[in-house]
PDB file of C-alpha atoms in Angstrom:
ATOM      1  CA  MET A   1      18.846  -3.717 -15.423  1.00 35.00           C
ATOM      2  CA  ASN A   2      21.381  -6.077 -13.936  1.00 37.00           C
ATOM      3  CA  ALA A   3      20.114  -8.610 -11.436  1.00 37.00           C
ATOM      4  CA  SER A   4      21.129 -11.160  -8.849  1.00 37.00           C
ATOM      5  CA  PRO A   5      20.820 -14.898  -9.676  1.00 33.00           C
ATOM      6  CA  GLU A   6      17.321 -15.018  -8.167  1.00 39.00           C
ATOM      7  CA  LYS A   7      16.301 -12.132 -10.383  1.00 38.00           C
ATOM      8  CA  GLN A   8      17.656 -13.848 -13.486  1.00 39.00           C
ATOM      9  CA  CYS A   9      15.525 -16.988 -13.094  1.00 40.00           C
ATOM     10  CA  PRO A  10      13.129 -17.758 -15.929  1.00 41.00           C
ATOM     11  CA  VAL A  11       9.536 -16.595 -15.609  1.00 44.00           C
ATOM     12  CA  SER A  12       7.486 -18.709 -13.172  1.00 45.00           C
ATOM     13  CA  HIS A  13       3.777 -19.059 -12.686  1.00 56.00           C
ATOM     14  CA  THR A  14       2.567 -16.891  -9.830  1.00 61.00           C
ATOM     15  CA  ALA A  15       0.268 -19.724  -8.713  1.00 70.00           C
ATOM     16  CA  ALA A  16       3.304 -21.309  -7.036  1.00 82.00           C
ATOM     17  CA  ALA A  17       3.852 -18.284  -4.802  1.00 88.00           C
ATOM     18  CA  THR A  18       2.652 -18.157  -1.193  1.00 92.00           C
ATOM     19  CA  TRP A  19       2.949 -15.692   1.687  1.00 93.00           C
ATOM     20  CA  ASP A  20       6.009 -17.609   2.912  1.00 92.00           C
ATOM     21  CA  ASN A  21       7.461 -18.132  -0.556  1.00 93.00           C
ATOM     22  CA  LEU A  22       7.202 -14.949  -2.612  1.00 95.00           C
ATOM     23  CA  SER A  23       9.993 -15.890  -5.023  1.00 94.00           C
ATOM     24  CA  PRO A  24       7.852 -17.170  -7.947  1.00 96.00           C
ATOM     25  CA  LEU A  25       5.788 -13.992  -7.894  1.00 97.00           C
ATOM     26  CA  LEU A  26       8.849 -11.744  -7.555  1.00 97.00           C
ATOM     27  CA  VAL A  27      10.492 -13.481 -10.506  1.00 96.00           C
ATOM     28  CA  GLU A  28       7.439 -12.834 -12.660  1.00 97.00           C
ATOM     29  CA  ILE A  29       7.255  -9.201 -11.559  1.00 98.00           C
ATOM     30  CA  ARG A  30      10.900  -8.680 -12.507  1.00 96.00           C
ATOM     31  CA  ALA A  31      10.389 -10.420 -15.833  1.00 97.00           C
ATOM     32  CA  ARG A  32       7.395  -8.276 -16.735  1.00 97.00           C
ATOM     33  CA  ARG A  33       8.150  -4.938 -15.081  1.00 96.00           C
ATOM     34  CA  ASN A  34       9.028  -3.227 -18.364  1.00 96.00           C
ATOM     35  CA  GLU A  35       5.377  -3.710 -19.353  1.00 97.00           C
ATOM     36  CA  PHE A  36       3.971  -1.824 -16.374  1.00 98.00           C
ATOM     37  CA  GLY A  37       4.976   1.712 -17.341  1.00 97.00           C
ATOM     38  CA  PRO A  38       3.706   1.731 -20.932  1.00 96.00           C
ATOM     39  CA  ALA A  39       0.461   0.066 -19.795  1.00 97.00           C
ATOM     40  CA  GLN A  40       0.096   2.569 -16.928  1.00 96.00           C
ATOM     41  CA  GLU A  41      -1.148  -0.232 -14.696  1.00 97.00           C
ATOM     42  CA  ILE A  42      -0.137  -3.487 -13.041  1.00 98.00           C
ATOM     43  CA  PRO A  43      -1.373  -6.469 -15.116  1.00 97.00           C
ATOM     44  CA  LYS A  44      -4.310  -8.510 -13.863  1.00 97.00           C
ATOM     45  CA  GLU A  45      -2.083 -11.583 -13.554  1.00 97.00           C
ATOM     46  CA  ILE A  46       0.122  -9.788 -11.024  1.00 97.00           C
ATOM     47  CA  ILE A  47      -2.885  -8.446  -9.092  1.00 97.00           C
ATOM     48  CA  ASP A  48      -4.224 -12.003  -9.015  1.00 97.00           C
ATOM     49  CA  GLY A  49      -0.830 -13.074  -7.682  1.00 97.00           C
ATOM     50  CA  PHE A  50      -1.192 -10.542  -4.854  1.00 98.00           C
ATOM     51  CA  ARG A  51      -4.598 -12.037  -4.102  1.00 97.00           C
ATOM     52  CA  ARG A  52      -3.228 -15.573  -3.986  1.00 96.00           C
ATOM     53  CA  ILE A  53      -0.366 -14.832  -1.614  1.00 97.00           C
ATOM     54  CA  GLY A  54      -2.693 -12.974   0.746  1.00 97.00           C
ATOM     55  CA  ILE A  55      -1.861  -9.285   0.316  1.00 98.00           C
ATOM     56  CA  TYR A  56      -5.533  -8.284   0.287  1.00 98.00           C
ATOM     57  CA  ARG A  57      -6.670 -10.591   3.093  1.00 98.00           C
ATOM     58  CA  ALA A  58      -3.689  -9.884   5.346  1.00 97.00           C
ATOM     59  CA  MET A  59      -5.542  -7.257   7.404  1.00 97.00           C
ATOM     60  CA  VAL A  60      -9.030  -8.757   7.051  1.00 98.00           C
ATOM     61  CA  ALA A  61     -10.732 -10.222  10.132  1.00 97.00           C
ATOM     62  CA  LYS A  62     -10.471 -13.985  10.492  1.00 97.00           C
ATOM     63  CA  ARG A  63     -14.234 -14.328  10.745  1.00 96.00           C
ATOM     64  CA  PHE A  64     -14.455 -13.033   7.168  1.00 98.00           C
ATOM     65  CA  GLY A  65     -11.772 -15.461   5.991  1.00 97.00           C
ATOM     66  CA  GLY A  66      -8.873 -13.055   6.516  1.00 98.00           C
ATOM     67  CA  GLU A  67      -5.591 -13.560   8.344  1.00 97.00           C
ATOM     68  CA  GLU A  68      -5.300 -10.572  10.741  1.00 96.00           C
ATOM     69  CA  ARG A  69      -1.546 -10.297  10.216  1.00 95.00           C
ATOM     70  CA  THR A  70       0.511  -7.674  11.990  1.00 91.00           C
ATOM     71  CA  PRO A  71       1.413  -4.400  10.266  1.00 90.00           C
ATOM     72  CA  ALA A  72       5.076  -5.443  10.421  1.00 90.00           C
ATOM     73  CA  GLU A  73       4.376  -8.699   8.547  1.00 93.00           C
ATOM     74  CA  PHE A  74       2.448  -6.786   5.900  1.00 95.00           C
ATOM     75  CA  CYS A  75       5.126  -4.134   5.437  1.00 93.00           C
ATOM     76  CA  ARG A  76       7.912  -6.717   5.104  1.00 93.00           C
ATOM     77  CA  GLN A  77       6.079  -8.192   2.125  1.00 96.00           C
ATOM     78  CA  ILE A  78       5.501  -4.772   0.567  1.00 97.00           C
ATOM     79  CA  GLU A  79       9.213  -3.968   0.908  1.00 95.00           C
ATOM     80  CA  ARG A  80      10.158  -7.200  -0.898  1.00 96.00           C
ATOM     81  CA  ILE A  81       7.660  -6.582  -3.707  1.00 98.00           C
ATOM     82  CA  SER A  82       8.943  -3.008  -4.035  1.00 97.00           C
ATOM     83  CA  GLU A  83      12.475  -4.324  -4.496  1.00 96.00           C
ATOM     84  CA  ALA A  84      11.223  -6.234  -7.527  1.00 97.00           C
ATOM     85  CA  ASP A  85       9.352  -3.215  -8.892  1.00 98.00           C
ATOM     86  CA  GLY A  86       8.373   0.068  -7.287  1.00 98.00           C
ATOM     87  CA  SER A  87       5.031   0.396  -9.070  1.00 98.00           C
ATOM     88  CA  ALA A  88       4.039  -3.144  -8.110  1.00 98.00           C
ATOM     89  CA  GLY A  89       5.008  -2.463  -4.498  1.00 98.00           C
ATOM     90  CA  TRP A  90       3.041   0.790  -4.425  1.00 98.00           C
ATOM     91  CA  VAL A  91      -0.106  -0.896  -5.746  1.00 98.00           C
ATOM     92  CA  ALA A  92       0.319  -3.843  -3.353  1.00 98.00           C
ATOM     93  CA  SER A  93       0.701  -1.443  -0.420  1.00 98.00           C
ATOM     94  CA  PHE A  94      -2.967  -0.510  -0.823  1.00 97.00           C
ATOM     95  CA  GLY A  95      -3.765  -3.903   0.636  1.00 97.00           C
ATOM     96  CA  ASP A  96      -3.702  -1.842   3.836  1.00 96.00           C
ATOM     97  CA  GLY A  97      -7.133  -0.636   2.723  1.00 96.00           C
ATOM     98  CA  ALA A  98      -8.733  -3.533   4.595  1.00 96.00           C
ATOM     99  CA  ARG A  99      -7.856  -1.625   7.760  1.00 95.00           C
ATOM    100  CA  TYR A 100      -9.838   1.377   6.471  1.00 96.00           C
ATOM    101  CA  LEU A 101     -12.770  -0.846   5.491  1.00 97.00           C
ATOM    102  CA  ALA A 102     -12.885  -2.113   9.077  1.00 97.00           C
ATOM    103  CA  ALA A 103     -14.624   1.187   9.933  1.00 96.00           C
ATOM    104  CA  LEU A 104     -17.686   0.146   7.897  1.00 98.00           C
ATOM    105  CA  PRO A 105     -20.718  -1.246   9.761  1.00 97.00           C
ATOM    106  CA  ASP A 106     -20.640  -4.971  10.438  1.00 97.00           C
ATOM    107  CA  ASP A 107     -23.528  -5.732   8.073  1.00 98.00           C
ATOM    108  CA  THR A 108     -21.736  -3.893   5.277  1.00 98.00           C
ATOM    109  CA  LEU A 109     -18.518  -5.803   5.933  1.00 98.00           C
ATOM    110  CA  ARG A 110     -20.435  -9.063   5.566  1.00 98.00           C
ATOM    111  CA  LYS A 111     -21.485  -7.913   2.093  1.00 98.00           C
ATOM    112  CA  VAL A 112     -17.973  -6.712   1.201  1.00 98.00           C
ATOM    113  CA  TYR A 113     -16.520 -10.133   2.016  1.00 98.00           C
ATOM    114  CA  ALA A 114     -19.487 -12.257   0.953  1.00 98.00           C
ATOM    115  CA  ASN A 115     -17.441 -13.869  -1.827  1.00 97.00           C
ATOM    116  CA  GLY A 116     -14.168 -14.087   0.078  1.00 98.00           C
ATOM    117  CA  PRO A 117     -11.593 -11.879   1.786  1.00 98.00           C
ATOM    118  CA  ASP A 118      -9.418 -11.015  -1.227  1.00 98.00           C
ATOM    119  CA  VAL A 119     -11.146  -7.729  -2.024  1.00 98.00           C
ATOM    120  CA  VAL A 120      -9.055  -5.055  -3.779  1.00 98.00           C
ATOM    121  CA  LEU A 121      -9.702  -1.483  -2.627  1.00 98.00           C
ATOM    122  CA  ALA A 122      -8.344   1.606  -4.368  1.00 98.00           C
ATOM    123  CA  GLY A 123      -8.927   5.123  -3.160  1.00 94.00           C
ATOM    124  CA  ALA A 124      -8.751   8.759  -4.185  1.00 96.00           C
ATOM    125  CA  LEU A 125      -9.830  10.896  -1.260  1.00 95.00           C
ATOM    126  CA  PHE A 126      -8.805  14.467  -1.973  1.00 96.00           C
ATOM    127  CA  PRO A 127     -10.015  17.010  -2.743  1.00 96.00           C
ATOM    128  CA  LEU A 128     -13.201  16.164  -0.862  1.00 97.00           C
ATOM    129  CA  GLN A 129     -16.193  16.615  -3.143  1.00 97.00           C
ATOM    130  CA  PRO A 130     -19.586  17.821  -1.894  1.00 96.00           C
ATOM    131  CA  ALA A 131     -22.311  15.180  -1.700  1.00 97.00           C
ATOM    132  CA  ARG A 132     -25.984  15.680  -0.928  1.00 95.00           C
ATOM    133  CA  ARG A 133     -28.335  13.590   1.110  1.00 95.00           C
ATOM    134  CA  CYS A 134     -31.157  11.679  -0.537  1.00 96.00           C
ATOM    135  CA  ALA A 135     -33.619   8.974   0.476  1.00 95.00           C
ATOM    136  CA  GLY A 136     -31.151   6.202  -0.321  1.00 93.00           C
ATOM    137  CA  GLY A 137     -28.082   7.774   1.262  1.00 96.00           C
ATOM    138  CA  PHE A 138     -25.840  10.269  -0.551  1.00 97.00           C
ATOM    139  CA  VAL A 139     -25.663  11.381  -4.161  1.00 98.00           C
ATOM    140  CA  VAL A 140     -21.984  11.440  -5.101  1.00 98.00           C
ATOM    141  CA  ASN A 141     -20.450  13.368  -7.985  1.00 98.00           C
ATOM    142  CA  GLY A 142     -16.934  14.497  -8.713  1.00 98.00           C
ATOM    143  CA  VAL A 143     -13.461  13.874 -10.044  1.00 98.00           C
ATOM    144  CA  TRP A 144     -10.626  12.634  -7.853  1.00 98.00           C
ATOM    145  CA  PRO A 145      -6.970  12.407  -8.943  1.00 98.00           C
ATOM    146  CA  PHE A 146      -4.247   9.927  -7.975  1.00 97.00           C
ATOM    147  CA  ALA A 147      -6.409   6.786  -7.711  1.00 98.00           C
ATOM    148  CA  SER A 148      -3.466   4.372  -7.519  1.00 98.00           C
ATOM    149  CA  GLY A 149      -4.327   0.804  -8.483  1.00 97.00           C
ATOM    150  CA  SER A 150      -7.804   1.729  -9.675  1.00 97.00           C
ATOM    151  CA  PRO A 151      -7.635  -0.371 -12.896  1.00 97.00           C
ATOM    152  CA  GLY A 152      -7.422  -3.568 -10.826  1.00 97.00           C
ATOM    153  CA  ALA A 153      -9.773  -2.620  -7.984  1.00 98.00           C
ATOM    154  CA  ASP A 154     -13.057  -4.208  -6.899  1.00 98.00           C
ATOM    155  CA  LEU A 155     -14.055  -1.217  -4.776  1.00 98.00           C
ATOM    156  CA  ILE A 156     -13.039   2.424  -5.021  1.00 98.00           C
ATOM    157  CA  GLY A 157     -13.268   4.854  -2.121  1.00 98.00           C
ATOM    158  CA  VAL A 158     -13.708   8.582  -2.780  1.00 98.00           C
ATOM    159  CA  GLY A 159     -13.656  11.457  -0.322  1.00 98.00           C
ATOM    160  CA  ILE A 160     -16.869  13.392   0.191  1.00 97.00           C
ATOM    161  CA  LYS A 161     -18.048  16.218   2.418  1.00 95.00           C
ATOM    162  CA  LEU A 162     -21.502  16.903   3.776  1.00 94.00           C
ATOM    163  CA  GLU A 163     -23.091  19.880   5.429  1.00 88.00           C
ATOM    164  CA  ASP A 164     -23.276  19.371   9.206  1.00 85.00           C
ATOM    165  CA  ASP A 165     -21.495  16.027   9.028  1.00 87.00           C
ATOM    166  CA  PRO A 166     -21.231  14.636  12.584  1.00 84.00           C
ATOM    167  CA  ALA A 167     -17.756  13.342  11.666  1.00 79.00           C
ATOM    168  CA  GLY A 168     -16.488  16.916  11.886  1.00 80.00           C
ATOM    169  CA  ASP A 169     -13.182  17.532  10.163  1.00 81.00           C
ATOM    170  CA  LEU A 170     -12.399  13.861   9.473  1.00 87.00           C
ATOM    171  CA  PRO A 171     -12.906  12.873   5.819  1.00 93.00           C
ATOM    172  CA  ARG A 172     -15.895  10.714   4.964  1.00 97.00           C
ATOM    173  CA  VAL A 173     -15.198   8.037   2.361  1.00 98.00           C
ATOM    174  CA  ALA A 174     -17.869   6.661   0.038  1.00 98.00           C
ATOM    175  CA  VAL A 175     -17.070   3.069  -0.935  1.00 98.00           C
ATOM    176  CA  ILE A 176     -18.351   2.328  -4.427  1.00 98.00           C
ATOM    177  CA  PRO A 177     -18.224  -0.797  -6.642  1.00 98.00           C
ATOM    178  CA  ALA A 178     -15.573  -0.240  -9.302  1.00 98.00           C
ATOM    179  CA  GLU A 179     -18.059  -0.791 -12.137  1.00 98.00           C
ATOM    180  CA  LYS A 180     -19.909   2.377 -11.071  1.00 98.00           C
ATOM    181  CA  VAL A 181     -16.751   4.478 -11.326  1.00 98.00           C
ATOM    182  CA  THR A 182     -15.186   5.752 -14.551  1.00 98.00           C
ATOM    183  CA  ILE A 183     -11.396   5.707 -14.774  1.00 98.00           C
ATOM    184  CA  ARG A 184      -9.980   8.611 -16.764  1.00 98.00           C
ATOM    185  CA  PRO A 185      -6.567   7.409 -18.023  1.00 96.00           C
ATOM    186  CA  ASN A 186      -4.201  10.346 -17.553  1.00 97.00           C
ATOM    187  CA  TRP A 187      -1.294   9.008 -15.496  1.00 97.00           C
ATOM    188  CA  ASP A 188       1.341  10.269 -17.949  1.00 94.00           C
ATOM    189  CA  VAL A 189       4.368  10.641 -15.688  1.00 95.00           C
ATOM    190  CA  ILE A 190       8.030   9.679 -15.483  1.00 93.00           C
ATOM    191  CA  GLY A 191       8.254   7.666 -12.244  1.00 92.00           C
ATOM    192  CA  LEU A 192       6.001   4.893 -10.892  1.00 96.00           C
ATOM    193  CA  ARG A 193       4.163   4.887 -14.200  1.00 96.00           C
ATOM    194  CA  GLY A 194       2.756   1.426 -13.547  1.00 98.00           C
ATOM    195  CA  THR A 195       0.737   2.481 -10.513  1.00 98.00           C
ATOM    196  CA  GLY A 196      -2.221   3.497 -12.659  1.00 97.00           C
ATOM    197  CA  SER A 197      -2.845   6.559 -10.500  1.00 98.00           C
ATOM    198  CA  HIS A 198      -5.444   7.924 -12.874  1.00 98.00           C
ATOM    199  CA  ASP A 199      -8.345  10.262 -12.181  1.00 98.00           C
ATOM    200  CA  VAL A 200     -11.615   8.598 -11.226  1.00 98.00           C
ATOM    201  CA  VAL A 201     -15.002  10.089 -12.081  1.00 98.00           C
ATOM    202  CA  VAL A 202     -18.285   9.461 -10.273  1.00 98.00           C
ATOM    203  CA  SER A 203     -21.556  10.716 -11.776  1.00 98.00           C
ATOM    204  CA  ASP A 204     -24.806  10.715  -9.787  1.00 98.00           C
ATOM    205  CA  VAL A 205     -24.072   7.506  -7.911  1.00 98.00           C
ATOM    206  CA  ILE A 206     -26.265   6.928  -4.844  1.00 98.00           C
ATOM    207  CA  VAL A 207     -24.169   5.546  -2.005  1.00 98.00           C
ATOM    208  CA  PRO A 208     -26.022   4.221   1.055  1.00 98.00           C
ATOM    209  CA  GLU A 209     -24.767   5.764   4.293  1.00 97.00           C
ATOM    210  CA  GLN A 210     -23.770   2.330   5.577  1.00 98.00           C
ATOM    211  CA  TRP A 211     -21.315   2.153   2.661  1.00 98.00           C
ATOM    212  CA  THR A 212     -19.431   5.181   3.949  1.00 98.00           C
ATOM    213  CA  LEU A 213     -16.741   5.326   6.613  1.00 97.00           C
ATOM    214  CA  ILE A 214     -14.776   7.943   8.467  1.00 96.00           C
ATOM    215  CA  ARG A 215     -11.073   7.908   7.562  1.00 94.00           C
ATOM    216  CA  GLY A 216      -9.141   7.872  10.812  1.00 88.00           C
ATOM    217  CA  GLY A 217     -12.255   7.032  12.809  1.00 89.00           C
ATOM    218  CA  PRO A 218     -12.661   3.987  15.052  1.00 92.00           C
ATOM    219  CA  ALA A 219     -13.087   0.523  13.563  1.00 95.00           C
ATOM    220  CA  THR A 220     -16.315  -1.369  14.115  1.00 95.00           C
ATOM    221  CA  LEU A 221     -14.244  -4.541  14.625  1.00 94.00           C
ATOM    222  CA  ASP A 222     -12.226  -5.288  17.728  1.00 91.00           C
ATOM    223  CA  GLY A 223      -8.724  -6.684  17.974  1.00 89.00           C
ATOM    224  CA  PRO A 224      -5.164  -5.354  18.127  1.00 87.00           C
ATOM    225  CA  ILE A 225      -4.869  -4.549  14.418  1.00 89.00           C
ATOM    226  CA  TYR A 226      -8.170  -2.652  14.499  1.00 92.00           C
ATOM    227  CA  ARG A 227      -6.971  -0.502  17.385  1.00 88.00           C
ATOM    228  CA  TYR A 228      -3.800   0.256  15.434  1.00 86.00           C
ATOM    229  CA  PRO A 229      -4.041   3.804  13.989  1.00 87.00           C
ATOM    230  CA  SER A 230      -5.191   3.361  10.402  1.00 90.00           C
ATOM    231  CA  VAL A 231      -3.753   6.590   8.969  1.00 91.00           C
ATOM    232  CA  ALA A 232      -0.340   5.965  10.536  1.00 87.00           C
ATOM    233  CA  PHE A 233      -0.387   2.412   9.179  1.00 90.00           C
ATOM    234  CA  ALA A 234      -1.176   3.662   5.684  1.00 93.00           C
ATOM    235  CA  ALA A 235       1.746   6.106   5.873  1.00 90.00           C
ATOM    236  CA  GLN A 236       4.068   3.306   6.983  1.00 90.00           C
ATOM    237  CA  ALA A 237       2.868   0.900   4.284  1.00 93.00           C
ATOM    238  CA  HIS A 238       3.553   3.526   1.613  1.00 94.00           C
ATOM    239  CA  ALA A 239       6.868   4.674   3.110  1.00 91.00           C
ATOM    240  CA  VAL A 240       8.287   1.155   3.013  1.00 93.00           C
ATOM    241  CA  VAL A 241       7.891   1.163  -0.781  1.00 96.00           C
ATOM    242  CA  GLY A 242      10.694   3.730  -0.936  1.00 93.00           C
ATOM    243  CA  ILE A 243      12.922   1.490   1.166  1.00 91.00           C
ATOM    244  CA  GLY A 244      12.389  -1.410  -1.230  1.00 93.00           C
ATOM    245  CA  ILE A 245      13.176   0.814  -4.213  1.00 94.00           C
ATOM    246  CA  ALA A 246      16.336   2.040  -2.449  1.00 90.00           C
ATOM    247  CA  ARG A 247      17.505  -1.530  -1.854  1.00 89.00           C
ATOM    248  CA  ALA A 248      16.977  -2.321  -5.536  1.00 89.00           C
ATOM    249  CA  ALA A 249      18.961   0.787  -6.539  1.00 85.00           C
ATOM    250  CA  ILE A 250      21.844  -0.274  -4.301  1.00 83.00           C
ATOM    251  CA  ASP A 251      21.815  -3.742  -5.871  1.00 80.00           C
ATOM    252  CA  GLU A 252      21.900  -2.124  -9.310  1.00 84.00           C
ATOM    253  CA  VAL A 253      24.967  -0.070  -8.410  1.00 83.00           C
ATOM    254  CA  ILE A 254      26.713  -3.157  -6.999  1.00 79.00           C
ATOM    255  CA  ALA A 255      25.974  -5.091 -10.194  1.00 80.00           C
ATOM    256  CA  MET A 256      27.415  -2.278 -12.318  1.00 79.00           C
ATOM    257  CA  ALA A 257      30.391  -1.682 -10.051  1.00 79.00           C
ATOM    258  CA  GLY A 258      32.212  -4.867 -10.891  1.00 79.00           C
ATOM    259  CA  SER A 259      31.772  -4.788 -14.638  1.00 77.00           C
ATOM    260  CA  ARG A 260      31.687  -1.217 -15.936  1.00 73.00           C
ATOM    261  CA  ALA A 261      35.185  -0.095 -16.818  1.00 73.00           C
ATOM    262  CA  SER A 262      36.312   3.529 -16.707  1.00 74.00           C
ATOM    263  CA  ILE A 263      37.237   5.206 -20.002  1.00 77.00           C
ATOM    264  CA  THR A 264      40.277   6.659 -18.204  1.00 79.00           C
ATOM    265  CA  GLY A 265      41.680   3.241 -17.323  1.00 72.00           C
ATOM    266  CA  ALA A 266      40.956   3.713 -13.608  1.00 76.00           C
ATOM    267  CA  PRO A 267      39.943   0.681 -11.527  1.00 75.00           C
ATOM    268  CA  VAL A 268      36.339  -0.458 -11.816  1.00 78.00           C
ATOM    269  CA  MET A 269      34.041   1.055  -9.208  1.00 76.00           C
ATOM    270  CA  ALA A 270      34.039  -2.100  -7.092  1.00 69.00           C
ATOM    271  CA  GLU A 271      37.780  -1.715  -6.496  1.00 73.00           C
ATOM    272  CA  ARG A 272      37.568   1.882  -5.313  1.00 76.00           C
ATOM    273  CA  GLY A 273      37.556   2.291  -1.553  1.00 76.00           C
ATOM    274  CA  TYR A 274      35.312   5.347  -1.458  1.00 71.00           C
ATOM    275  CA  VAL A 275      32.697   3.553  -3.593  1.00 72.00           C
ATOM    276  CA  GLN A 276      32.754   0.538  -1.266  1.00 73.00           C
ATOM    277  CA  LEU A 277      32.307   2.876   1.699  1.00 74.00           C
ATOM    278  CA  GLU A 278      29.363   4.724   0.191  1.00 75.00           C
ATOM    279  CA  ILE A 279      27.631   1.490  -0.821  1.00 70.00           C
ATOM    280  CA  ALA A 280      28.075   0.129   2.699  1.00 69.00           C
ATOM    281  CA  LYS A 281      26.686   3.346   4.177  1.00 72.00           C
ATOM    282  CA  SER A 282      23.707   3.188   1.823  1.00 69.00           C
ATOM    283  CA  ARG A 283      22.933  -0.394   2.840  1.00 69.00           C
ATOM    284  CA  ILE A 284      23.104   0.548   6.510  1.00 67.00           C
ATOM    285  CA  TYR A 285      20.889   3.581   5.888  1.00 64.00           C
ATOM    286  CA  ALA A 286      18.196   1.498   4.147  1.00 63.00           C
ATOM    287  CA  THR A 287      18.322  -1.163   6.869  1.00 66.00           C
ATOM    288  CA  PHE A 288      18.027   1.495   9.577  1.00 60.00           C
ATOM    289  CA  ARG A 289      15.000   3.046   7.886  1.00 64.00           C
ATOM    290  CA  SER A 290      13.325  -0.359   7.742  1.00 65.00           C
ATOM    291  CA  PHE A 291      14.174  -0.948  11.406  1.00 59.00           C
ATOM    292  CA  LEU A 292      12.556   2.351  12.400  1.00 63.00           C
ATOM    293  CA  LEU A 293       9.300   1.361  10.728  1.00 62.00           C
ATOM    294  CA  LEU A 294       9.275  -2.061  12.360  1.00 62.00           C
ATOM    295  CA  ARG A 295       9.997  -0.503  15.744  1.00 59.00           C
ATOM    296  CA  GLY A 296       7.078   1.857  15.249  1.00 56.00           C
ATOM    297  CA  HIS A 297       4.846  -1.085  14.378  1.00 53.00           C
ATOM    298  CA  GLY A 298       5.947  -2.925  17.494  1.00 55.00           C
ATOM    299  CA  ARG A 299       5.190   0.002  19.771  1.00 58.00           C
ATOM    300  CA  ALA A 300       1.731   0.626  18.377  1.00 57.00           C
ATOM    301  CA  VAL A 301       0.782  -3.073  18.215  1.00 55.00           C
ATOM    302  CA  GLU A 302       1.853  -3.601  21.810  1.00 55.00           C
ATOM    303  CA  ALA A 303      -0.228  -0.618  22.895  1.00 55.00           C
ATOM    304  CA  SER A 304      -3.198  -1.812  20.846  1.00 54.00           C
ATOM    305  CA  ALA A 305      -2.971  -5.369  22.195  1.00 53.00           C
ATOM    306  CA  HIS A 306      -3.240  -4.067  25.740  1.00 55.00           C
ATOM    307  CA  GLY A 307      -5.964  -1.573  24.862  1.00 59.00           C
ATOM    308  CA  ARG A 308      -4.080   1.321  26.368  1.00 48.00           C
ATOM    309  CA  GLY A 309      -5.862   4.661  26.197  1.00 39.00           C
ATOM    310  CA  LYS A 310      -3.555   7.651  26.491  1.00 38.00           C
ATOM    311  CA  SER A 311      -0.528   5.412  26.171  1.00 34.00           C
ATOM    312  CA  GLU A 312      -1.910   4.041  22.924  1.00 36.00           C
ATOM    313  CA  HIS A 313      -2.159   7.584  21.568  1.00 42.00           C
ATOM    314  CA  HIS A 314       1.388   8.261  22.719  1.00 42.00           C
ATOM    315  CA  ASP A 315       2.722   5.106  21.058  1.00 43.00           C
ATOM    316  CA  ALA A 316       0.797   5.823  17.863  1.00 46.00           C
ATOM    317  CA  SER A 317       2.441   9.255  17.789  1.00 52.00           C
ATOM    318  CA  ALA A 318       5.828   7.588  18.276  1.00 52.00           C
ATOM    319  CA  ALA A 319       5.030   5.249  15.373  1.00 49.00           C
ATOM    320  CA  ARG A 320       4.260   8.248  13.168  1.00 49.00           C
ATOM    321  CA  ARG A 321       7.527   9.904  14.202  1.00 53.00           C
ATOM    322  CA  ASP A 322       9.409   6.737  13.262  1.00 51.00           C
ATOM    323  CA  GLU A 323       7.605   6.692   9.904  1.00 47.00           C
ATOM    324  CA  ARG A 324       8.695  10.278   9.211  1.00 51.00           C
ATOM    325  CA  ARG A 325      12.278   9.442  10.142  1.00 51.00           C
ATOM    326  CA  ALA A 326      12.148   6.307   7.980  1.00 48.00           C
ATOM    327  CA  ALA A 327      11.009   8.426   5.047  1.00 48.00           C
ATOM    328  CA  GLY A 328      13.898  10.843   5.677  1.00 53.00           C
ATOM    329  CA  ARG A 329      11.637  13.746   6.665  1.00 52.00           C
TER     330      ARG A 329
END
């Protein structure tokens, strides 16, 4: 694929990258992205790069060594990574999982972050699989598809259902150390092949109740980002991946437009007025979609910061509407 000057830089070490200077990591992603699809996963070196720049600690509480960044800050980084490679951006977007983990009990969170805040969570929630109670918690068995990023995860969350669960209709998630989960490599697809969205298999694993959470339930931590609706945030973090991919596609067309001659002798695409118009419209469209997501973040964060009750619900609904519009739905 053609690339801008930044994209044509030689491979750099990701250790030089920071939250405020993503360029070294983006250069390496672009240099290695042709590896991701055949491998059906993002390489460990790139996952480690995400750790170093703070993707996985972005939404972690400061008292656990995290940074408590805003959803907008997080999504801006995911959009930039997605421009470099869609699969890498999709896997990085699951750094939003720290917001889900915030629904675990405080004592469990201390164990999760005992060795630092850069914990990688992958998840495969549906279909919910029946679990049964036992003396130590719940016995979990089942197969879950679409576990994006599972090859590089430290923890894997799977959706379970219990008889007479007090959570009602909200899914319960069992959080399990990755070494207790079997990854069944079967992500043989055409697009986003590098996401490693394989099936995961759990066989007779006992999960203590305090290592389960309710998806969409209240966080046990307090603070604006933990009042922000977790399911809406996840939808926004994943939607922004498409915006990054769209920006990269537009750049690809621009790069081709000035150099690819027509076999009929017509002007190159860059010299055709209708092509210029459509490219401009596409750029505006992508920028507008990104703006809608950021506006939704702003509304919900403002509501969360002030602890508004019904207004918070209203603003969270507005954020979800903006996410749907940003995704073109």
